[in-house]
Amino acid sequence: MKVKYWILFVIVCFSLPVSAGTEYRFRVYLKDKGDSGYTVDRPEEYLTEAAINRRSKSGVAITPADLPIAAAYIDSLRALGVSPVVQSKWLSTVVVSSPDSLIGEQINNLSMVDSVKWVWKGENRMTDTTRQDTTILYTSKTPVDNKYGYAYEQIQLLNGIWLHKAGYTGSGMKVAVIDAGFSNVNRLDVFRSLNLKGTFNAVAPDETVFTGDDHGTKVLSCMATNLPGVIVGTAPDAEYWLIKSEDSRSEYLIEEDYWAAAVEYADSVGVDVITSSLGYFHFDQDEMNYHTSFLDGQTAFISRAAQQAAEKGILIFCSAGNEGNNQWGKITFPSDVRDILTVGSVTTDGKKSSFSSTGFTADYRVKPDIVALGTSCTVIDYTGAIRYANGTSFSTPTVAGLGVCLWQAFPGLTNLQIIEIMRTVSSGFARPDAETGYGMPDMEKAYQLATQISSEI
């Protein structure tokens, strides 16, 4: 059945109309990665020291998935007149661009190629969406007599303040935030204490992540802010990498390729934790759309990339999606992956937010895993102003930051152990459901359980 599906899609790709000024991008699935000249016993030749150290810390072996794609394969693609755009060494794919909508047939004839899939079309240029704000404030609210300011409730609901008082605020932990853009984060006073280690734009590598979309700005504010009396995030002392993987101009399958490149970059800089508030299921071309039967954690390209990252020892938090009121209703990809923490949204009284996507997965696993406040969540927008926003986009970084702090306290545990602990100490663990999963985690209980598990290792 799968073979027939892929063939049908290739036929659709090859029959695309040719339009002047339009570029087409194709995902090329390779039969193998070829002979790159590298081997798993000499990882220092192709992996960064940070990536090797994180694997060592997590007890994760170097595998053939870590090997680069052979340069000769990339050269063979270029010889057809296409331009490589983005690749995944973990999934053995290369996305190429061409003004010729029929080039896929020639690519498919290469002996190294397994199949070809059309993933994008459009103008091959980025729109300048730079914010031109002249006044950058850190808040439009008056400070309150409370260290956590307007973020107090969203942290207290998870008993996260207890974890901070115990001395764990993310220090020494490496976190990647994968999102649509981080407008003005480099200019806002509210982020003046941000321990920023680097940025990467998977969509346009030569462009900044600090212009355009401010969704990532809001997401980051739930974790990384540290303005007592105004807003304090859940992991204010962690080290951060800000990664843009969303092309906001359109919605095509290539978003998955950008996301895969983002997590591979995060791995390369040795991050411990990834939080991502992006999810996909519906695209600008109907034939690209997913079906709920694909929610098995293994079918969607983006889900396979997320599982690979989890197998590398990275702790991943992913938003469940905001489709609870829509026809789709279900969690989005890649939140169907087994070895990540999928986060839904609740109101202040612990009830599911109406918009929060539901489970179960297609293979009847519990998703979302856990929930946090996502209705009227305190965030910072691109002007530096306090806003109240709704979405699993914001419940996810809130609880992710506390997961960062918990792992800081118990660095000897694995990512999968942290996941199991956070599920176990959640309010609905005894009777998980499709709306709130295992419920809201209690971080004091998480610390106590982690203490017990660590003593038994």
Coordinates of C-alpha atoms in Angstrom, one line a residue:
M1 CA 0.0 0.0 0.0
K2 CA 2.8 2.4 0.9
V3 CA 4.6 1.7 -2.5
K4 CA 1.4 2.6 -4.4
Y5 CA 1.0 5.8 -2.4
W6 CA 4.6 7.0 -3.1
I7 CA 4.3 6.2 -6.8
L8 CA 1.0 8.2 -7.0
F9 CA 2.7 11.1 -5.4
V10 CA 5.6 11.0 -7.8
I11 CA 3.2 11.1 -10.7
V12 CA 1.5 14.1 -9.3
C13 CA 4.8 15.8 -8.9
F14 CA 5.9 15.2 -12.5
S15 CA 2.6 16.7 -13.8
L16 CA 3.0 20.1 -12.1
P17 CA 2.4 23.0 -14.4
V18 CA 5.4 25.2 -15.3
S19 CA 5.1 28.9 -14.3
A20 CA 7.5 31.6 -15.0
G21 CA 9.4 32.7 -11.9
T22 CA 8.3 29.7 -9.9
E23 CA 10.7 27.3 -8.3
Y24 CA 9.9 23.7 -7.4
R25 CA 11.4 21.7 -4.6
F26 CA 11.6 18.0 -4.3
R27 CA 12.5 15.7 -1.5
V28 CA 14.9 13.0 -2.8
Y29 CA 14.9 9.8 -0.8
L30 CA 18.2 8.0 -1.2
K31 CA 18.7 4.3 -1.2
D32 CA 21.7 4.8 1.1
K33 CA 24.0 7.6 2.0
G34 CA 27.0 6.4 -0.1
D35 CA 30.6 6.3 0.9
S36 CA 31.3 9.6 2.7
G37 CA 34.7 8.4 3.8
Y38 CA 33.6 8.5 7.4
T39 CA 33.1 5.7 9.9
V40 CA 31.3 5.4 13.2
D41 CA 34.5 4.7 15.1
R42 CA 35.9 8.2 14.2
P43 CA 33.0 10.5 15.0
E44 CA 35.3 13.4 15.8
E45 CA 35.8 13.8 12.0
Y46 CA 32.1 14.7 11.3
L47 CA 30.4 15.4 14.7
T48 CA 31.1 18.4 16.9
E49 CA 32.7 17.9 20.3
A50 CA 29.4 19.1 21.9
A51 CA 27.4 16.4 20.0
I52 CA 29.8 13.7 21.0
N53 CA 29.8 14.8 24.6
R54 CA 26.1 14.8 24.8
R55 CA 25.9 11.3 23.4
S56 CA 28.5 10.2 25.9
K57 CA 26.6 11.8 28.7
S58 CA 23.4 10.0 27.6
G59 CA 25.0 6.7 26.9
V60 CA 24.0 6.9 23.2
A61 CA 26.1 5.1 20.7
I62 CA 27.3 6.6 17.4
T63 CA 25.4 4.9 14.6
P64 CA 25.4 4.9 10.8
A65 CA 22.5 7.5 11.0
D66 CA 25.1 10.0 12.2
L67 CA 27.2 9.6 9.1
P68 CA 27.0 12.4 6.5
I69 CA 25.5 11.9 3.0
A70 CA 28.3 11.3 0.5
A71 CA 29.5 14.4 -1.3
A72 CA 29.4 12.4 -4.5
Y73 CA 25.7 12.0 -4.2
I74 CA 25.2 15.7 -3.8
D75 CA 27.4 16.3 -6.8
S76 CA 25.3 13.9 -8.9
L77 CA 22.2 15.9 -8.0
R78 CA 23.9 19.2 -8.9
A79 CA 24.9 17.7 -12.2
L80 CA 21.2 17.7 -13.2
G81 CA 21.1 21.4 -12.7
V82 CA 19.3 21.4 -9.4
S83 CA 20.3 23.3 -6.2
P84 CA 20.5 21.4 -2.9
V85 CA 18.3 23.3 -0.3
V86 CA 18.3 21.2 2.9
Q87 CA 19.1 17.6 3.8
S88 CA 18.7 15.1 6.6
K89 CA 21.5 12.7 7.2
W90 CA 19.3 10.8 9.7
L91 CA 16.6 10.1 7.2
S92 CA 18.9 10.0 4.1
T93 CA 17.1 12.7 2.2
V94 CA 18.1 15.8 0.2
V95 CA 15.7 18.6 -0.9
V96 CA 16.6 20.2 -4.2
S97 CA 15.2 23.2 -6.0
S98 CA 14.6 23.8 -9.7
P99 CA 12.5 26.0 -12.0
D100 CA 11.7 22.8 -14.0
S101 CA 8.7 21.1 -12.6
L102 CA 9.5 17.9 -14.6
I103 CA 13.1 17.5 -13.2
G104 CA 11.8 14.9 -10.7
E105 CA 11.7 12.3 -13.4
Q106 CA 15.4 12.7 -14.2
I107 CA 16.3 12.6 -10.5
N108 CA 14.3 9.4 -10.0
N109 CA 16.3 7.8 -12.7
L110 CA 19.6 8.1 -10.7
S111 CA 20.7 4.8 -9.4
M112 CA 21.2 6.1 -5.9
V113 CA 17.6 7.4 -5.6
D114 CA 14.8 5.5 -4.1
S115 CA 12.0 7.9 -4.8
V116 CA 11.2 11.6 -5.2
K117 CA 8.4 13.7 -3.6
W118 CA 7.3 17.2 -4.5
V119 CA 7.3 19.3 -1.3
W120 CA 7.1 23.0 -2.3
K121 CA 6.5 25.5 -5.0
G122 CA 6.7 29.3 -5.0
E123 CA 8.9 32.3 -5.5
N124 CA 12.4 31.5 -4.5
R125 CA 12.9 34.6 -2.4
M126 CA 12.2 35.6 1.2
T127 CA 10.0 38.6 1.9
D128 CA 11.6 41.3 4.1
T129 CA 9.4 41.3 7.2
T130 CA 11.8 43.2 9.5
R131 CA 10.1 45.0 12.4
Q132 CA 10.7 48.7 12.4
D133 CA 9.8 49.5 16.0
T134 CA 11.4 52.6 17.4
T135 CA 10.5 52.0 21.0
I136 CA 11.3 48.7 22.7
L137 CA 9.8 48.3 26.2
Y138 CA 10.2 45.5 28.6
T139 CA 6.6 45.6 29.8
S140 CA 3.4 47.6 29.5
K141 CA 2.3 46.4 33.0
T142 CA 3.2 47.7 36.4
P143 CA 5.4 45.4 38.4
V144 CA 3.6 43.4 41.1
D145 CA 4.7 42.3 44.6
N146 CA 5.6 38.8 43.4
K147 CA 8.9 37.5 42.1
Y148 CA 7.2 35.7 39.1
G149 CA 5.1 38.7 38.2
Y150 CA 2.3 38.0 35.8
A151 CA 3.6 34.5 35.1
Y152 CA 3.1 33.3 38.7
E153 CA 0.0 31.2 38.1
Q154 CA 1.2 29.3 35.1
I155 CA 4.3 28.2 37.1
Q156 CA 2.6 27.6 40.4
L157 CA 0.0 25.3 38.9
L158 CA 2.8 22.9 38.2
N159 CA 4.5 23.4 41.6
G160 CA 7.4 24.7 39.6
I161 CA 8.3 27.4 42.2
W162 CA 9.2 24.7 44.6
L163 CA 11.8 23.4 42.1
H164 CA 13.3 26.9 41.7
K165 CA 13.5 27.3 45.5
A166 CA 15.4 24.1 45.7
G167 CA 18.0 25.8 43.5
Y168 CA 17.3 24.5 40.0
T169 CA 16.7 27.2 37.4
G170 CA 18.3 25.6 34.4
S171 CA 21.9 26.5 34.9
G172 CA 24.3 24.5 32.7
M173 CA 21.5 23.0 30.6
K174 CA 21.4 23.5 26.8
V175 CA 18.0 24.2 25.3
A176 CA 17.0 24.6 21.6
V177 CA 13.7 26.5 20.9
I178 CA 12.5 25.6 17.4
D179 CA 9.9 28.0 16.1
A180 CA 8.7 30.3 13.4
G181 CA 10.8 33.4 14.3
F182 CA 12.0 35.4 17.3
S183 CA 11.2 38.9 16.3
N184 CA 13.2 41.5 18.3
V185 CA 14.5 39.1 20.9
N186 CA 17.9 40.6 20.3
R187 CA 16.6 44.1 21.1
L188 CA 14.1 43.6 23.9
D189 CA 15.1 44.6 27.4
V190 CA 13.1 41.8 28.8
F191 CA 15.6 39.3 27.3
R192 CA 18.7 41.2 28.5
S193 CA 19.6 38.3 30.8
L194 CA 19.1 35.7 28.0
N195 CA 22.1 33.3 27.9
L196 CA 22.0 33.0 24.1
K197 CA 24.6 30.6 22.6
G198 CA 23.6 30.8 19.0
T199 CA 21.0 30.9 16.3
F200 CA 20.2 29.0 13.1
N201 CA 17.7 29.7 10.3
A202 CA 16.9 26.4 8.6
V203 CA 14.7 28.1 6.1
A204 CA 17.1 30.8 4.9
P205 CA 20.6 30.1 6.5
D206 CA 22.0 33.5 5.5
E207 CA 19.2 35.4 7.3
T208 CA 18.5 36.4 10.9
V209 CA 16.0 34.7 13.1
F210 CA 15.2 38.0 14.8
T211 CA 12.8 39.5 12.2
G212 CA 9.3 38.6 11.0
D213 CA 7.3 36.3 13.1
D214 CA 7.2 36.8 16.9
H215 CA 5.6 33.4 17.8
G216 CA 9.0 32.2 19.0
T217 CA 9.5 35.4 21.0
K218 CA 6.3 34.6 22.9
V219 CA 7.3 31.0 23.4
L220 CA 10.8 31.9 24.6
S221 CA 9.4 34.3 27.1
C222 CA 7.7 31.5 29.0
M223 CA 11.1 30.0 29.7
A224 CA 13.9 32.5 29.5
T225 CA 12.7 35.8 30.9
N226 CA 14.0 36.9 34.3
L227 CA 12.5 40.2 35.4
P228 CA 11.3 39.8 39.0
G229 CA 7.9 41.4 39.6
V230 CA 7.1 41.4 35.9
I231 CA 7.8 38.0 34.4
V232 CA 10.1 35.1 35.3
G233 CA 10.3 32.1 33.1
T234 CA 10.6 28.4 34.1
A235 CA 14.3 28.0 33.1
P236 CA 15.8 31.5 33.2
D237 CA 19.4 30.4 33.7
A238 CA 19.6 27.8 30.9
E239 CA 21.7 28.3 27.7
Y240 CA 19.6 28.8 24.6
W241 CA 19.8 28.2 20.9
L242 CA 17.1 29.8 18.8
I243 CA 16.2 28.0 15.6
K244 CA 13.8 29.1 12.9
S245 CA 12.3 26.2 10.9
E246 CA 8.9 27.6 9.7
D247 CA 8.4 29.3 6.4
S248 CA 5.5 31.6 7.2
R249 CA 4.8 32.4 3.5
S250 CA 3.1 29.2 2.8
E251 CA 2.3 25.7 4.2
Y252 CA 4.0 22.9 2.3
L253 CA 5.6 19.5 3.2
I254 CA 9.0 21.2 3.1
E255 CA 8.2 22.5 6.6
E256 CA 9.0 18.9 7.8
D257 CA 12.4 19.1 6.1
Y258 CA 13.3 22.4 7.7
W259 CA 12.2 21.0 11.1
A260 CA 14.4 17.9 10.6
A261 CA 17.3 20.1 9.7
A262 CA 16.6 22.2 12.9
V263 CA 16.7 19.1 15.2
E264 CA 19.9 17.9 13.5
Y265 CA 21.5 21.3 14.0
A266 CA 20.3 21.2 17.7
D267 CA 22.0 17.8 18.0
S268 CA 25.2 19.2 16.5
V269 CA 25.5 21.9 19.1
G270 CA 24.9 19.3 21.9
V271 CA 21.6 20.5 23.3
D272 CA 20.0 18.5 26.1
V273 CA 16.4 19.7 25.5
I274 CA 14.3 20.8 22.5
T275 CA 11.0 22.6 22.8
S276 CA 9.0 23.0 19.7
S277 CA 5.6 24.7 19.4
L278 CA 5.0 23.8 15.7
G279 CA 2.8 21.1 14.3
Y280 CA 1.5 20.1 10.9
F281 CA -1.3 18.1 9.2
H282 CA -2.9 20.3 6.6
F283 CA -1.1 22.0 3.6
D284 CA -1.8 24.4 0.8
Q285 CA -2.1 21.5 -1.6
D286 CA -4.8 19.0 -0.6
E287 CA -2.8 16.0 -1.9
M288 CA -0.2 16.7 0.7
N289 CA -2.6 16.5 3.6
Y290 CA -2.2 13.9 6.3
H291 CA -4.9 11.6 7.6
T292 CA -5.5 10.8 11.3
S293 CA -4.7 7.2 10.6
F294 CA -1.0 8.3 10.1
L295 CA -0.7 9.4 13.7
D296 CA 1.4 6.4 14.7
G297 CA 4.7 8.1 15.4
Q298 CA 6.3 6.4 12.4
T299 CA 4.7 7.6 9.2
A300 CA 5.1 11.4 8.9
F301 CA 8.6 12.5 7.9
I302 CA 8.7 15.1 10.7
S303 CA 7.7 12.4 13.3
R304 CA 10.5 10.1 12.1
A305 CA 12.9 13.0 12.6
A306 CA 11.6 13.6 16.1
Q307 CA 12.0 9.9 17.0
Q308 CA 15.6 10.0 15.7
A309 CA 16.4 13.0 17.9
A310 CA 14.9 11.2 21.0
E311 CA 17.0 8.2 20.2
K312 CA 20.1 10.5 20.3
G313 CA 19.2 11.2 23.9
I314 CA 17.5 14.6 23.5
L315 CA 14.5 15.4 25.7
I316 CA 11.8 16.8 23.4
F317 CA 8.7 18.7 24.4
C318 CA 6.2 19.3 21.6
S319 CA 2.9 21.1 21.5
A320 CA -0.2 19.0 21.0
G321 CA -1.8 21.5 18.6
N322 CA -4.8 23.8 18.7
E323 CA -7.2 21.8 16.7
G324 CA -9.7 20.8 19.4
N325 CA -12.4 23.0 18.0
N326 CA -11.7 22.2 14.3
Q327 CA -12.6 19.3 12.1
W328 CA -9.2 17.6 12.5
G329 CA -9.6 17.6 16.3
K330 CA -6.5 15.5 16.9
I331 CA -2.9 16.1 17.9
T332 CA -0.7 17.3 15.0
F333 CA 2.6 15.9 13.7
P334 CA 5.2 15.3 15.2
S335 CA 3.4 15.1 18.6
D336 CA 2.4 11.5 17.8
V337 CA 6.0 10.3 18.6
R338 CA 6.3 7.8 21.4
D339 CA 9.5 9.0 23.0
I340 CA 8.7 12.7 23.3
L341 CA 6.5 14.6 25.7
T342 CA 3.5 16.0 24.0
V343 CA 1.9 18.9 25.9
G344 CA -1.8 19.9 25.8
S345 CA -3.5 22.9 27.3
V346 CA -5.7 23.4 30.3
T347 CA -7.5 26.4 32.0
T348 CA -6.7 27.6 35.5
D349 CA -9.1 25.1 37.0
G350 CA -7.4 22.2 35.3
K351 CA -10.0 21.6 32.6
K352 CA -9.0 21.0 29.0
S353 CA -8.8 24.2 26.9
S354 CA -11.5 23.9 24.2
F355 CA -8.9 24.5 21.5
S356 CA -6.4 21.9 22.8
S357 CA -5.9 18.9 20.4
T358 CA -6.8 15.5 21.6
G359 CA -5.5 11.9 21.3
F360 CA -5.3 9.1 21.2
T361 CA -2.7 8.1 18.6
A362 CA -3.7 5.9 15.7
D363 CA -2.1 3.0 17.5
Y364 CA -4.0 3.9 20.8
R365 CA -1.2 5.4 22.8
V366 CA -1.9 8.1 25.3
K367 CA -1.4 11.6 23.8
P368 CA -1.1 14.3 24.9
D369 CA 1.2 13.1 27.6
I370 CA 0.8 16.0 30.0
V371 CA -0.8 19.4 30.2
A372 CA -0.1 22.9 31.5
L373 CA -1.8 26.3 31.5
G374 CA -2.4 27.4 27.9
T375 CA -5.5 29.5 28.3
S376 CA -4.6 33.2 29.1
C377 CA -0.9 32.3 29.4
T378 CA 1.4 35.3 30.1
V379 CA 3.9 36.0 27.3
I380 CA 6.0 38.8 25.8
D381 CA 5.3 40.0 22.3
Y382 CA 7.7 41.6 19.8
T383 CA 7.2 45.1 21.4
G384 CA 8.2 43.8 24.8
A385 CA 4.7 44.1 26.1
I386 CA 3.0 41.6 28.4
R387 CA 0.2 39.7 26.6
Y388 CA -2.2 37.0 27.5
A389 CA -2.2 34.3 24.8
N390 CA -4.0 31.0 24.2
G391 CA -2.4 27.9 22.8
T392 CA -0.5 24.7 23.4
S393 CA 2.3 26.8 22.0
F394 CA 2.7 28.3 25.4
S395 CA 1.8 25.5 27.7
T396 CA 4.6 23.6 26.1
P397 CA 7.6 25.8 26.9
T398 CA 6.2 26.5 30.4
V399 CA 6.4 22.8 31.3
A400 CA 9.5 22.3 29.2
G401 CA 11.5 24.8 31.3
L402 CA 10.6 22.8 34.4
G403 CA 11.7 19.6 32.7
V404 CA 15.0 21.4 32.0
C405 CA 15.4 22.2 35.7
L406 CA 14.5 18.7 36.8
W407 CA 17.2 17.2 34.5
Q408 CA 19.6 19.8 35.9
A409 CA 19.0 18.4 39.3
F410 CA 19.5 14.8 38.1
P411 CA 21.9 14.8 35.2
G412 CA 22.5 11.0 35.6
L413 CA 19.0 10.2 34.3
T414 CA 18.2 9.7 30.7
N415 CA 15.7 11.6 28.6
L416 CA 13.3 8.7 28.7
Q417 CA 13.5 8.5 32.5
I418 CA 12.7 12.2 32.7
I419 CA 9.7 11.6 30.5
E420 CA 8.4 8.7 32.6
I421 CA 8.9 10.6 35.8
M422 CA 6.8 13.6 34.5
R423 CA 4.1 11.3 33.3
T424 CA 4.0 9.4 36.6
V425 CA 3.7 12.4 38.9
S426 CA 0.9 14.0 36.9
S427 CA -2.6 14.5 38.3
G428 CA -4.3 11.9 36.0
F429 CA -1.7 9.2 35.9
A430 CA -4.0 6.6 37.3
R431 CA -6.7 7.2 34.6
P432 CA -5.2 8.9 31.6
D433 CA -7.5 10.1 28.9
A434 CA -7.5 11.5 25.3
E435 CA -8.1 15.1 26.4
T436 CA -5.4 15.8 29.1
G437 CA -3.3 12.6 29.0
Y438 CA -1.7 11.9 32.3
G439 CA -2.6 15.4 33.5
M440 CA -0.6 18.2 35.1
P441 CA 2.8 17.2 36.6
D442 CA 3.7 18.2 40.1
M443 CA 7.4 19.2 40.1
E444 CA 8.0 18.6 43.8
K445 CA 6.8 15.1 43.4
A446 CA 8.9 14.8 40.2
Y447 CA 12.0 15.7 42.2
Q448 CA 11.1 13.2 44.9
L449 CA 10.6 10.4 42.4
A450 CA 13.8 11.3 40.6
T451 CA 15.7 11.2 43.9
Q452 CA 14.4 7.7 44.5
I453 CA 15.2 6.5 41.0
S454 CA 18.7 8.0 41.1
S455 CA 19.4 6.3 44.4
E456 CA 18.7 2.9 42.7
I457 CA 21.0 3.4 39.8

